[in-house]
GROMACS .gro file of C-alpha atoms in nm:
model
  273
    1MET     CA    1  -3.906   9.010   2.126
    2SER     CA    2  -4.249   8.996   1.958
    3SER     CA    3  -4.119   9.012   1.603
    4ALA     CA    4  -3.978   8.651   1.598
    5PRO     CA    5  -4.303   8.482   1.709
    6SER     CA    6  -4.490   8.698   1.464
    7ALA     CA    7  -4.266   8.583   1.176
    8THR     CA    8  -4.301   8.220   1.280
    9SER     CA    9  -4.672   8.258   1.313
   10GLY     CA   10  -4.678   8.417   0.972
   11LEU     CA   11  -4.506   8.120   0.811
   12PHE     CA   12  -4.727   7.866   0.983
   13GLY     CA   13  -5.018   8.085   0.915
   14LEU     CA   14  -4.935   8.088   0.549
   15PHE     CA   15  -4.934   7.707   0.549
   16THR     CA   16  -5.236   7.684   0.781
   17ASN     CA   17  -5.448   7.913   0.569
   18ARG     CA   18  -5.396   7.696   0.259
   19ARG     CA   19  -5.667   7.467   0.139
   20ILE     CA   20  -5.641   7.095   0.215
   21ASN     CA   21  -5.554   6.987  -0.142
   22THR     CA   22  -5.281   7.250  -0.157
   23LYS     CA   23  -5.139   7.122   0.169
   24VAL     CA   24  -5.140   6.768   0.036
   25MET     CA   25  -4.966   6.871  -0.284
   26LEU     CA   26  -4.701   7.066  -0.095
   27GLY     CA   27  -4.639   6.773   0.138
   28PHE     CA   28  -4.619   6.530  -0.153
   29ALA     CA   29  -4.374   6.758  -0.333
   30LEU     CA   30  -4.161   6.774  -0.021
   31VAL     CA   31  -4.159   6.394   0.007
   32LEU     CA   32  -4.061   6.362  -0.361
   33ALA     CA   33  -3.776   6.609  -0.313
   34LEU     CA   34  -3.646   6.418  -0.013
   35THR     CA   35  -3.680   6.090  -0.201
   36ALA     CA   36  -3.485   6.231  -0.496
   37VAL     CA   37  -3.206   6.349  -0.267
   38LEU     CA   38  -3.189   6.010  -0.097
   39ALA     CA   39  -3.189   5.836  -0.437
   40VAL     CA   40  -2.894   6.042  -0.557
   41MET     CA   41  -2.703   5.972  -0.239
   42SER     CA   42  -2.783   5.601  -0.257
   43TYR     CA   43  -2.679   5.585  -0.624
   44ARG     CA   44  -2.345   5.741  -0.547
   45GLY     CA   45  -2.293   5.503  -0.259
   46PHE     CA   46  -2.384   5.198  -0.468
   47SER     CA   47  -2.155   5.320  -0.748
   48LYS     CA   48  -1.864   5.331  -0.506
   49VAL     CA   49  -1.947   4.982  -0.379
   50SER     CA   50  -1.978   4.855  -0.735
   51ASP     CA   51  -1.641   5.004  -0.827
   52GLY     CA   52  -1.492   4.842  -0.520
   53PHE     CA   53  -1.634   4.503  -0.614
   54GLN     CA   54  -1.506   4.541  -0.970
   55THR     CA   55  -1.155   4.621  -0.843
   56PHE     CA   56  -1.170   4.327  -0.605
   57ASN     CA   57  -1.293   4.089  -0.874
   58GLN     CA   58  -1.024   4.212  -1.114
   59ARG     CA   59  -0.751   4.147  -0.859
   60VAL     CA   60  -0.891   3.805  -0.774
   61GLY     CA   61  -0.910   3.727  -1.144
   62VAL     CA   62  -0.545   3.830  -1.200
   63VAL     CA   63  -0.430   3.613  -0.909
   64GLY     CA   64  -0.633   3.323  -1.049
   65MET     CA   65  -0.478   3.367  -1.394
   66ALA     CA   66  -0.128   3.382  -1.242
   67ARG     CA   67  -0.189   3.053  -1.065
   68GLU     CA   68  -0.319   2.892  -1.383
   69ILE     CA   69  -0.014   3.018  -1.574
   70GLU     CA   70   0.217   2.881  -1.306
   71ARG     CA   71   0.049   2.539  -1.311
   72GLY     CA   72   0.051   2.538  -1.690
   73PHE     CA   73   0.418   2.627  -1.711
   74VAL     CA   74   0.519   2.363  -1.455
   75GLY     CA   75   0.350   2.097  -1.668
   76TYR     CA   76   0.497   2.237  -1.989
   77ARG     CA   77   0.849   2.249  -1.845
   78ARG     CA   78   0.817   1.889  -1.721
   79LEU     CA   79   0.728   1.773  -2.073
   80VAL     CA   80   1.023   1.961  -2.222
   81ARG     CA   81   1.262   1.812  -1.970
   82GLU     CA   82   1.131   1.460  -2.028
   83TYR     CA   83   1.173   1.506  -2.402
   84SER     CA   84   1.529   1.631  -2.360
   85LEU     CA   85   1.611   1.319  -2.157
   86THR     CA   86   1.422   1.051  -2.349
   87GLY     CA   87   1.354   1.196  -2.694
   88SER     CA   88   0.994   1.077  -2.664
   89GLU     CA   89   0.789   1.200  -2.959
   90ALA     CA   90   0.471   1.191  -2.748
   91GLU     CA   91   0.621   1.424  -2.486
   92MET     CA   92   0.739   1.666  -2.753
   93GLN     CA   93   0.401   1.675  -2.927
   94GLU     CA   94   0.217   1.734  -2.600
   95ALA     CA   95   0.455   2.018  -2.507
   96LYS     CA   96   0.405   2.182  -2.847
   97LYS     CA   97   0.028   2.145  -2.806
   98ARG     CA   98   0.032   2.327  -2.470
   99GLN     CA   99   0.261   2.607  -2.584
  100PRO     CA  100   0.001   2.826  -2.768
  101ALA     CA  101  -0.255   2.798  -2.487
  102LEU     CA  102   0.003   2.903  -2.230
  103ALA     CA  103   0.115   3.196  -2.446
  104GLN     CA  104  -0.248   3.308  -2.483
  105ALA     CA  105  -0.302   3.289  -2.105
  106ILE     CA  106  -0.002   3.514  -2.048
  107GLN     CA  107  -0.132   3.767  -2.303
  108GLN     CA  108  -0.475   3.767  -2.137
  109ALA     CA  109  -0.318   3.828  -1.796
  110LEU     CA  110  -0.116   4.114  -1.944
  111ALA     CA  111  -0.430   4.274  -2.084
  112GLU     CA  112  -0.625   4.248  -1.757
  113THR     CA  113  -0.353   4.336  -1.504
  114LYS     CA  114  -0.366   4.700  -1.394
  115ASN     CA  115  -0.115   4.697  -1.109
  116PRO     CA  116   0.214   4.834  -1.253
  117GLU     CA  117   0.439   4.600  -1.054
  118ARG     CA  118   0.242   4.289  -1.147
  119HIS     CA  119   0.218   4.403  -1.507
  120HIS     CA  120   0.598   4.445  -1.519
  121LYS     CA  121   0.645   4.091  -1.384
  122LEU     CA  122   0.410   3.955  -1.648
  123VAL     CA  123   0.604   4.137  -1.921
  124GLU     CA  124   0.924   3.972  -1.797
  125LEU     CA  125   0.748   3.636  -1.783
  126ASP     CA  126   0.620   3.679  -2.138
  127GLN     CA  127   0.970   3.757  -2.267
  128ALA     CA  128   1.122   3.464  -2.076
  129PHE     CA  129   0.854   3.226  -2.204
  130LYS     CA  130   0.917   3.329  -2.564
  131LYS     CA  131   1.290   3.266  -2.518
  132TYR     CA  132   1.216   2.931  -2.356
  133GLY     CA  133   0.997   2.835  -2.650
  134ALA     CA  134   1.271   2.932  -2.896
  135ASP     CA  135   1.522   2.723  -2.698
  136PHE     CA  136   1.278   2.432  -2.705
  137ASP     CA  137   1.259   2.453  -3.085
  138LYS     CA  138   1.640   2.442  -3.096
  139LEU     CA  139   1.638   2.144  -2.861
  140ILE     CA  140   1.397   1.958  -3.090
  141ALA     CA  141   1.624   2.015  -3.390
  142LEU     CA  142   1.934   1.905  -3.195
  143ARG     CA  143   1.763   1.601  -3.049
  144GLN     CA  144   1.627   1.488  -3.384
  145GLY     CA  145   1.971   1.530  -3.540
  146GLN     CA  146   2.126   1.332  -3.255
  147ASP     CA  147   1.872   1.053  -3.285
  148ARG     CA  148   1.922   1.033  -3.660
  149LEU     CA  149   2.301   1.012  -3.620
  150VAL     CA  150   2.269   0.740  -3.356
  151ARG     CA  151   2.015   0.544  -3.562
  152GLU     CA  152   2.189   0.573  -3.897
  153VAL     CA  153   2.559   0.579  -3.802
  154LEU     CA  154   2.659   0.499  -3.444
  155ASP     CA  155   2.441   0.193  -3.381
  156PRO     CA  156   2.511   0.025  -3.719
  157LEU     CA  157   2.886   0.094  -3.701
  158GLY     CA  158   2.910  -0.020  -3.339
  159ALA     CA  159   2.727  -0.344  -3.410
  160LYS     CA  160   2.926  -0.412  -3.726
  161SER     CA  161   3.260  -0.342  -3.553
  162ARG     CA  162   3.175  -0.585  -3.273
  163VAL     CA  163   3.094  -0.865  -3.518
  164GLU     CA  164   3.410  -0.798  -3.720
  165ILE     CA  165   3.637  -0.790  -3.415
  166GLU     CA  166   3.494  -1.124  -3.304
  167GLU     CA  167   3.559  -1.261  -3.656
  168MET     CA  168   3.908  -1.114  -3.652
  169GLN     CA  169   3.973  -1.274  -3.315
  170ALA     CA  170   3.864  -1.618  -3.436
  171LEU     CA  171   4.045  -1.586  -3.770
  172SER     CA  172   4.375  -1.478  -3.615
  173MET     CA  173   4.367  -1.780  -3.385
  174THR     CA  174   4.294  -2.012  -3.679
  175LYS     CA  175   4.548  -1.864  -3.918
  176SER     CA  176   4.839  -1.789  -3.689
  177GLY     CA  177   4.770  -1.962  -3.362
  178ASN     CA  178   4.913  -1.658  -3.189
  179SER     CA  179   4.764  -1.635  -2.840
  180ASN     CA  180   4.889  -1.276  -2.809
  181SER     CA  181   4.673  -1.173  -3.107
  182LEU     CA  182   4.379  -1.343  -2.940
  183VAL     CA  183   4.434  -1.141  -2.622
  184LEU     CA  184   4.475  -0.813  -2.811
  185ALA     CA  185   4.158  -0.875  -3.012
  186GLY     CA  186   3.976  -0.951  -2.686
  187GLU     CA  187   4.100  -0.623  -2.537
  188ALA     CA  188   3.984  -0.432  -2.848
  189LEU     CA  189   3.639  -0.594  -2.817
  190LYS     CA  190   3.622  -0.503  -2.447
  191GLN     CA  191   3.709  -0.138  -2.514
  192LEU     CA  192   3.460  -0.119  -2.801
  193LEU     CA  193   3.182  -0.236  -2.568
  194LEU     CA  194   3.291   0.022  -2.309
  195VAL     CA  195   3.288   0.297  -2.573
  196ARG     CA  196   2.934   0.210  -2.681
  197LEU     CA  197   2.814   0.183  -2.321
  198ASN     CA  198   2.951   0.524  -2.224
  199VAL     CA  199   2.829   0.691  -2.545
  200ASN     CA  200   2.476   0.560  -2.483
  201LYS     CA  201   2.490   0.676  -2.121
  202LEU     CA  202   2.610   1.017  -2.230
  203LEU     CA  203   2.332   1.059  -2.484
  204GLY     CA  204   2.072   0.944  -2.233
  205ARG     CA  205   2.188   1.114  -1.913
  206HIS     CA  206   2.420   1.394  -2.032
  207GLU     CA  207   2.673   1.321  -1.758
  208GLN     CA  208   3.030   1.443  -1.788
  209SER     CA  209   3.155   1.118  -1.634
  210SER     CA  210   3.007   0.928  -1.929
  211ALA     CA  211   3.183   1.160  -2.176
  212ASP     CA  212   3.513   1.107  -1.992
  213GLY     CA  213   3.454   0.731  -1.992
  214ALA     CA  214   3.382   0.729  -2.366
  215GLU     CA  215   3.699   0.925  -2.445
  216LYS     CA  216   3.909   0.699  -2.223
  217ALA     CA  217   3.765   0.383  -2.383
  218LEU     CA  218   3.817   0.525  -2.734
  219ALA     CA  219   4.183   0.591  -2.661
  220ALA     CA  220   4.226   0.241  -2.518
  221LEU     CA  221   4.045   0.089  -2.819
  222LYS     CA  222   4.274   0.264  -3.066
  223GLN     CA  223   4.577   0.155  -2.864
  224ALA     CA  224   4.457  -0.208  -2.865
  225MET     CA  225   4.389  -0.191  -3.239
  226ALA     CA  226   4.740  -0.055  -3.304
  227ALA     CA  227   4.894  -0.335  -3.095
  228PHE     CA  228   4.684  -0.595  -3.278
  229SER     CA  229   4.791  -0.452  -3.614
  230ALA     CA  230   5.155  -0.501  -3.521
  231SER     CA  231   5.091  -0.869  -3.446
  232ILE     CA  232   4.916  -0.952  -3.776
  233VAL     CA  233   5.100  -1.194  -4.007
  234ASP     CA  234   4.815  -1.328  -4.221
  235PRO     CA  235   4.691  -1.123  -4.524
  236GLU     CA  236   4.328  -1.226  -4.471
  237VAL     CA  237   4.340  -1.106  -4.111
  238ARG     CA  238   4.505  -0.783  -4.230
  239THR     CA  239   4.221  -0.721  -4.476
  240LEU     CA  240   3.958  -0.774  -4.207
  241PHE     CA  241   4.154  -0.555  -3.965
  242ALA     CA  242   4.163  -0.268  -4.216
  243ASP     CA  243   3.782  -0.274  -4.240
  244VAL     CA  244   3.741  -0.288  -3.861
  245ASN     CA  245   3.989  -0.006  -3.806
  246ALA     CA  246   3.812   0.213  -4.064
  247ASN     CA  247   3.476   0.153  -3.890
  248VAL     CA  248   3.624   0.241  -3.551
  249GLU     CA  249   3.750   0.571  -3.693
  250LYS     CA  250   3.410   0.643  -3.848
  251TYR     CA  251   3.242   0.567  -3.515
  252SER     CA  252   3.478   0.804  -3.334
  253GLU     CA  253   3.412   1.084  -3.585
  254ALA     CA  254   3.036   1.035  -3.568
  255TYR     CA  255   3.038   1.033  -3.188
  256HIS     CA  256   3.219   1.366  -3.178
  257GLN     CA  257   2.957   1.513  -3.413
  258VAL     CA  258   2.667   1.428  -3.182
  259PRO     CA  259   2.513   1.747  -3.033
  260ARG     CA  260   2.564   1.757  -2.658
  261THR     CA  261   2.202   1.830  -2.572
  262THR     CA  262   2.127   1.891  -2.207
  263PRO     CA  263   1.797   1.916  -2.017
  264MET     CA  264   1.659   2.268  -2.048
  265ARG     CA  265   1.654   2.478  -1.737
  266SER     CA  266   1.407   2.761  -1.719
  267ASN     CA  267   1.451   3.104  -1.569
  268CYS     CA  268   1.078   3.158  -1.603
  269SER     CA  269   0.870   3.165  -1.288
  270ALA     CA  270   0.502   3.241  -1.292
  271THR     CA  271   0.508   3.467  -0.988
  272ALA     CA  272   0.324   3.770  -1.122
  273ARG     CA  273   0.067   3.788  -0.849
   0.00000   0.00000   0.00000
């Protein structure tokens, strides 16, 4: 029973018998050791907090980039659709201007996204966006070809055919006085106007009903022209009719060569969040 107090007394005695400066140094060393231990523990704790904040900031940043990509693509898709409907050069140029910036934003999001599921969605988005851009380039080529055909062939032929049918109508009345020829020429003029109206609606709105209307009017126009041809008795009227009939055939051929462009629909959705 006396050995334990003796050992304790010995330890305290060892410390008690030291000189004052030695005691101070030992105490200071003990404080430094405790401080070092606390510093290490605090550093580890702060490192964990810092890592947590970095992970949080990275996730917030990825969500922010996904939202920016989504907003950017909505605007880009709107411009593409407007161009497909109107053929506006300004809309096309603005869409092409936004395309590289949007592609770069997707690549940046790919590089910074660590979550496997979100990364996979971004990969799919990147592939879909590249396909959409390639389709847009095809749309531009088709639309420009369509506009050139309308400007250089359809509009001039349609206008010329209208003038010539009106001349043919007046000439047939003067030369032959046949009221039936006058009626047939009037029917041909009516069907020509319906053809042009439906063709323009088709090219502007891409509606099947307009295509059906154009085909129906073309058939009726050719029928009226054939009936008018059978009623011709004057050589001058026959000559004018031959020119009109050739222009109607050219118009029909050109119309069927026009690319049937339709507004682009995207399967892309910026949902990689």
